[in-house]
């Protein structure tokens, strides 16, 4: 009788048993792209802002549905900006009670 093939000899296709990682080989770390190295500061109180997530909304100037990134400081000032236009200034969020 023949013995079953070793997993490493089954082929080198990604995602198959033949592509098992050698235990001595270090794990590959995923590349992470940072949005910004410096934390944004609240325009009102100068405290660091924390991300509050994304909100899908319709933009008036071009009619596109685009995400707004929501930001909040420790004093609960709420700001947002268009996610695809990070260079634009933060705007005061007109409905902060929706993002509790």
GROMACS .gro file of N, CA and C in nm:
model
  300
    1UNK      N    1   0.083  -0.118   0.000
    1UNK     CA    2   0.000   0.000   0.000
    1UNK      C    3   0.087   0.124   0.000
    2UNK      N    4   0.037   0.225  -0.063
    2UNK     CA    5   0.111   0.351  -0.063
    2UNK      C    6   0.064   0.437   0.052
    3UNK      N    7   0.153   0.523   0.096
    3UNK     CA    8   0.118   0.613   0.206
    3UNK      C    9   0.057   0.740   0.149
    4UNK      N   10  -0.032   0.805   0.224
    4UNK     CA   11  -0.092   0.930   0.175
    4UNK      C   12   0.015   1.037   0.158
    5UNK      N   13  -0.009   1.124   0.063
    5UNK     CA   14   0.087   1.231   0.035
    5UNK      C   15   0.094   1.327   0.152
    6UNK      N   16   0.211   1.380   0.175
    6UNK     CA   17   0.229   1.483   0.278
    6UNK      C   18   0.157   1.610   0.233
    7UNK      N   19   0.105   1.689   0.326
    7UNK     CA   20   0.034   1.812   0.287
    7UNK      C   21   0.119   1.906   0.203
    8UNK      N   22   0.249   1.911   0.227
    8UNK     CA   23   0.333   2.003   0.152
    8UNK      C   24   0.352   1.959   0.008
    9UNK      N   25   0.318   1.834  -0.023
    9UNK     CA   26   0.337   1.787  -0.160
    9UNK      C   27   0.208   1.791  -0.242
   10UNK      N   28   0.102   1.844  -0.186
   10UNK     CA   29  -0.025   1.847  -0.257
   10UNK      C   30  -0.036   1.964  -0.353
   11UNK      N   31   0.064   2.045  -0.361
   11UNK     CA   32   0.059   2.160  -0.452
   11UNK      C   33   0.072   2.288  -0.373
   12UNK      N   34   0.109   2.394  -0.441
   12UNK     CA   35   0.133   2.520  -0.373
   12UNK      C   36   0.024   2.622  -0.394
   13UNK      N   37  -0.096   2.578  -0.418
   13UNK     CA   38  -0.205   2.673  -0.442
   13UNK      C   39  -0.249   2.736  -0.311
   14UNK      N   40  -0.270   2.862  -0.315
   14UNK     CA   41  -0.312   2.937  -0.197
   14UNK      C   42  -0.448   2.889  -0.149
   15UNK      N   43  -0.458   2.869  -0.017
   15UNK     CA   44  -0.585   2.828   0.040
   15UNK      C   45  -0.608   2.678   0.039
   16UNK      N   46  -0.513   2.600  -0.009
   16UNK     CA   47  -0.527   2.456  -0.008
   16UNK      C   48  -0.439   2.398   0.101
   17UNK      N   49  -0.455   2.271   0.125
   17UNK     CA   50  -0.373   2.207   0.227
   17UNK      C   51  -0.225   2.214   0.193
   18UNK      N   52  -0.192   2.223   0.067
   18UNK     CA   53  -0.053   2.231   0.025
   18UNK      C   54   0.011   2.363   0.060
   19UNK      N   55  -0.066   2.459   0.103
   19UNK     CA   56  -0.009   2.590   0.134
   19UNK      C   57   0.003   2.613   0.285
   20UNK      N   58   0.005   2.505   0.363
   20UNK     CA   59   0.020   2.520   0.507
   20UNK      C   60   0.151   2.590   0.538
   21UNK      N   61   0.146   2.677   0.637
   21UNK     CA   62   0.264   2.755   0.675
   21UNK      C   63   0.359   2.667   0.754
   22UNK      N   64   0.488   2.683   0.726
   22UNK     CA   65   0.592   2.616   0.803
   22UNK      C   66   0.587   2.672   0.945
   23UNK      N   67   0.584   2.588   1.049
   23UNK     CA   68   0.573   2.641   1.186
   23UNK      C   69   0.691   2.730   1.226
   24UNK      N   70   0.805   2.715   1.160
   24UNK     CA   71   0.921   2.798   1.192
   24UNK      C   72   0.917   2.932   1.120
   25UNK      N   73   0.827   2.947   1.025
   25UNK     CA   74   0.817   3.071   0.948
   25UNK      C   75   0.732   3.172   1.025
   26UNK      N   76   0.779   3.297   1.039
   26UNK     CA   77   0.700   3.396   1.113
   26UNK      C   78   0.572   3.431   1.038
   27UNK      N   79   0.471   3.469   1.114
   27UNK     CA   80   0.344   3.510   1.054
   27UNK      C   81   0.361   3.641   0.980
   28UNK      N   82   0.300   3.651   0.864
   28UNK     CA   83   0.304   3.776   0.788
   28UNK      C   84   0.206   3.873   0.853
   29UNK      N   85   0.250   3.992   0.880
   29UNK     CA   86   0.163   4.094   0.940
   29UNK      C   87   0.092   4.171   0.829
   30UNK      N   88  -0.038   4.193   0.844
   30UNK     CA   89  -0.109   4.272   0.742
   30UNK      C   90  -0.059   4.416   0.744
   31UNK      N   91  -0.057   4.476   0.627
   31UNK     CA   92  -0.017   4.616   0.619
   31UNK      C   93  -0.134   4.702   0.660
   32UNK      N   94  -0.107   4.795   0.750
   32UNK     CA   95  -0.210   4.884   0.801
   32UNK      C   96  -0.175   5.025   0.759
   33UNK      N   97  -0.269   5.092   0.698
   33UNK     CA   98  -0.248   5.230   0.658
   33UNK      C   99  -0.318   5.320   0.758
   34UNK      N  100  -0.242   5.405   0.821
   34UNK     CA  101  -0.299   5.495   0.920
   34UNK      C  102  -0.366   5.612   0.849
   35UNK      N  103  -0.482   5.650   0.900
   35UNK     CA  104  -0.554   5.764   0.844
   35UNK      C  105  -0.482   5.894   0.876
   36UNK      N  106  -0.432   5.905   0.997
   36UNK     CA  107  -0.360   6.025   1.038
   36UNK      C  108  -0.270   5.989   1.155
   37UNK      N  109  -0.150   6.041   1.154
   37UNK     CA  110  -0.058   6.014   1.263
   37UNK      C  111  -0.093   6.094   1.388
   38UNK      N  112  -0.142   6.213   1.371
   38UNK     CA  113  -0.178   6.298   1.484
   38UNK      C  114  -0.329   6.295   1.504
   39UNK      N  115  -0.370   6.287   1.630
   39UNK     CA  116  -0.513   6.289   1.660
   39UNK      C  117  -0.568   6.428   1.631
   40UNK      N  118  -0.687   6.432   1.575
   40UNK     CA  119  -0.753   6.561   1.553
   40UNK      C  120  -0.795   6.617   1.688
   41UNK      N  121  -0.796   6.749   1.696
   41UNK     CA  122  -0.837   6.816   1.819
   41UNK      C  123  -0.971   6.885   1.798
   42UNK      N  124  -1.050   6.888   1.903
   42UNK     CA  125  -1.180   6.954   1.898
   42UNK      C  126  -1.159   7.103   1.874
   43UNK      N  127  -1.223   7.159   1.772
   43UNK     CA  128  -1.209   7.303   1.745
   43UNK      C  129  -1.263   7.391   1.858
   44UNK      N  130  -1.350   7.336   1.942
   44UNK     CA  131  -1.411   7.416   2.048
   44UNK      C  132  -1.332   7.412   2.180
   45UNK      N  133  -1.280   7.293   2.218
   45UNK     CA  134  -1.213   7.281   2.349
   45UNK      C  135  -1.070   7.227   2.340
   46UNK      N  136  -1.023   7.195   2.221
   46UNK     CA  137  -0.886   7.147   2.195
   46UNK      C  138  -0.854   7.012   2.257
   47UNK      N  139  -0.955   6.934   2.293
   47UNK     CA  140  -0.931   6.797   2.341
   47UNK      C  141  -0.926   6.703   2.222
   48UNK      N  142  -0.857   6.588   2.236
   48UNK     CA  143  -0.851   6.492   2.125
   48UNK      C  144  -0.990   6.440   2.089
   49UNK      N  145  -1.011   6.420   1.961
   49UNK     CA  146  -1.138   6.366   1.912
   49UNK      C  147  -1.126   6.216   1.894
   50UNK      N  148  -1.236   6.146   1.919
   50UNK     CA  149  -1.244   6.002   1.895
   50UNK      C  150  -1.347   5.978   1.787
   51UNK      N  151  -1.319   5.879   1.703
   51UNK     CA  152  -1.411   5.848   1.595
   51UNK      C  153  -1.542   5.794   1.649
   52UNK      N  154  -1.651   5.840   1.590
   52UNK     CA  155  -1.784   5.792   1.628
   52UNK      C  156  -1.847   5.709   1.518
   53UNK      N  157  -1.770   5.679   1.413
   53UNK     CA  158  -1.821   5.596   1.305
   53UNK      C  159  -1.851   5.675   1.179
   54UNK      N  160  -1.926   5.612   1.091
   54UNK     CA  161  -1.961   5.671   0.962
   54UNK      C  162  -2.112   5.679   0.947
   55UNK      N  163  -2.157   5.782   0.877
   55UNK     CA  164  -2.299   5.802   0.851
   55UNK      C  165  -2.315   5.824   0.701
   56UNK      N  166  -2.402   5.746   0.638
   56UNK     CA  167  -2.427   5.764   0.496
   56UNK      C  168  -2.529   5.874   0.477
   57UNK      N  169  -2.494   5.974   0.397
   57UNK     CA  170  -2.587   6.084   0.371
   57UNK      C  171  -2.569   6.137   0.230
   58UNK      N  172  -2.666   6.214   0.184
   58UNK     CA  173  -2.661   6.269   0.049
   58UNK      C  174  -2.598   6.407   0.054
   59UNK      N  175  -2.500   6.428  -0.033
   59UNK     CA  176  -2.431   6.556  -0.038
   59UNK      C  177  -2.504   6.647  -0.135
   60UNK      N  178  -2.533   6.770  -0.092
   60UNK     CA  179  -2.611   6.864  -0.173
   60UNK      C  180  -2.537   6.912  -0.297
   61UNK      N  181  -2.406   6.936  -0.288
   61UNK     CA  182  -2.336   6.999  -0.401
   61UNK      C  183  -2.320   6.908  -0.522
   62UNK      N  184  -2.316   6.774  -0.504
   62UNK     CA  185  -2.303   6.686  -0.621
   62UNK      C  186  -2.408   6.575  -0.626
   63UNK      N  187  -2.496   6.569  -0.525
   63UNK     CA  188  -2.604   6.471  -0.525
   63UNK      C  189  -2.561   6.328  -0.495
   64UNK      N  190  -2.435   6.307  -0.458
   64UNK     CA  191  -2.387   6.172  -0.430
   64UNK      C  192  -2.420   6.130  -0.287
   65UNK      N  193  -2.440   5.999  -0.269
   65UNK     CA  194  -2.452   5.944  -0.134
   65UNK      C  195  -2.310   5.911  -0.088
   66UNK      N  196  -2.267   5.978   0.017
   66UNK     CA  197  -2.129   5.967   0.064
   66UNK      C  198  -2.130   5.958   0.216
   67UNK      N  199  -2.029   5.892   0.271
   67UNK     CA  200  -2.019   5.881   0.417
   67UNK      C  201  -1.962   6.007   0.479
   68UNK      N  202  -2.014   6.040   0.594
   68UNK     CA  203  -1.956   6.145   0.678
   68UNK      C  204  -1.891   6.073   0.796
   69UNK      N  205  -1.770   6.113   0.833
   69UNK     CA  206  -1.709   6.058   0.953
   69UNK      C  207  -1.748   6.147   1.071
   70UNK      N  208  -1.792   6.083   1.178
   70UNK     CA  209  -1.839   6.154   1.297
   70UNK      C  210  -1.729   6.148   1.402
   71UNK      N  211  -1.704   6.262   1.468
   71UNK     CA  212  -1.600   6.274   1.570
   71UNK      C  213  -1.659   6.336   1.695
   72UNK      N  214  -1.610   6.292   1.812
   72UNK     CA  215  -1.659   6.347   1.939
   72UNK      C  216  -1.543   6.358   2.037
   73UNK      N  217  -1.545   6.465   2.117
   73UNK     CA  218  -1.443   6.484   2.222
   73UNK      C  219  -1.501   6.441   2.357
   74UNK      N  220  -1.419   6.448   2.462
   74UNK     CA  221  -1.463   6.409   2.597
   74UNK      C  222  -1.575   6.500   2.649
   75UNK      N  223  -1.579   6.624   2.603
   75UNK     CA  224  -1.686   6.716   2.644
   75UNK      C  225  -1.813   6.699   2.560
   76UNK      N  226  -1.814   6.596   2.477
   76UNK     CA  227  -1.928   6.557   2.393
   76UNK      C  228  -1.963   6.657   2.285
   77UNK      N  229  -1.866   6.737   2.242
   77UNK     CA  230  -1.886   6.819   2.122
   77UNK      C  231  -1.881   6.722   2.004
   78UNK      N  232  -1.974   6.732   1.913
   78UNK     CA  233  -1.983   6.638   1.801
   78UNK      C  234  -1.960   6.712   1.671
   79UNK      N  235  -1.869   6.656   1.590
   79UNK     CA  236  -1.829   6.716   1.463
   79UNK      C  237  -1.837   6.609   1.356
   80UNK      N  238  -1.848   6.653   1.232
   80UNK     CA  239  -1.840   6.558   1.121
   80UNK      C  240  -1.777   6.624   1.001
   81UNK      N  241  -1.736   6.538   0.905
   81UNK     CA  242  -1.680   6.585   0.779
   81UNK      C  243  -1.700   6.474   0.676
   82UNK      N  244  -1.693   6.512   0.548
   82UNK     CA  245  -1.708   6.414   0.442
   82UNK      C  246  -1.588   6.320   0.446
   83UNK      N  247  -1.614   6.190   0.446
   83UNK     CA  248  -1.507   6.092   0.457
   83UNK      C  249  -1.415   6.095   0.335
   84UNK      N  250  -1.467   6.133   0.219
   84UNK     CA  251  -1.384   6.138   0.098
   84UNK      C  252  -1.316   6.273   0.080
   85UNK      N  253  -1.333   6.363   0.175
   85UNK     CA  254  -1.269   6.495   0.169
   85UNK      C  255  -1.204   6.527   0.304
   86UNK      N  256  -1.104   6.449   0.345
   86UNK     CA  257  -1.045   6.469   0.479
   86UNK      C  258  -0.973   6.602   0.496
   87UNK      N  259  -0.940   6.668   0.385
   87UNK     CA  260  -0.870   6.796   0.395
   87UNK      C  261  -0.964   6.911   0.433
   88UNK      N  262  -1.095   6.890   0.421
   88UNK     CA  263  -1.191   6.994   0.457
   88UNK      C  264  -1.204   7.005   0.609
   89UNK      N  265  -1.243   7.122   0.655
   89UNK     CA  266  -1.255   7.146   0.799
   89UNK      C  267  -1.373   7.069   0.857
   90UNK      N  268  -1.365   7.043   0.987
   90UNK     CA  269  -1.476   6.978   1.057
   90UNK      C  270  -1.593   7.074   1.067
   91UNK      N  271  -1.714   7.019   1.053
   91UNK     CA  272  -1.836   7.098   1.069
   91UNK      C  273  -1.905   7.053   1.198
   92UNK      N  274  -1.966   7.146   1.266
   92UNK     CA  275  -2.043   7.111   1.384
   92UNK      C  276  -2.162   7.026   1.339
   93UNK      N  277  -2.181   6.913   1.404
   93UNK     CA  278  -2.291   6.823   1.367
   93UNK      C  279  -2.423   6.884   1.416
   94UNK      N  280  -2.521   6.903   1.326
   94UNK     CA  281  -2.647   6.966   1.365
   94UNK      C  282  -2.740   6.874   1.446
   95UNK      N  283  -2.712   6.744   1.449
   95UNK     CA  284  -2.798   6.650   1.522
   95UNK      C  285  -2.715   6.556   1.611
   96UNK      N  286  -2.641   6.611   1.707
   96UNK     CA  287  -2.553   6.526   1.789
   96UNK      C  288  -2.628   6.423   1.872
   97UNK      N  289  -2.756   6.448   1.901
   97UNK     CA  290  -2.833   6.353   1.982
   97UNK      C  291  -2.854   6.220   1.910
   98UNK      N  292  -2.837   6.216   1.779
   98UNK     CA  293  -2.851   6.091   1.704
   98UNK      C  294  -2.731   5.999   1.722
   99UNK      N  295  -2.621   6.051   1.774
   99UNK     CA  296  -2.497   5.973   1.784
   99UNK      C  297  -2.454   5.956   1.929
  100UNK      N  298  -2.538   5.899   2.010
  100UNK     CA  299  -2.507   5.877   2.152
  100UNK      C  300  -2.446   5.744   2.175
   0.00000   0.00000   0.00000
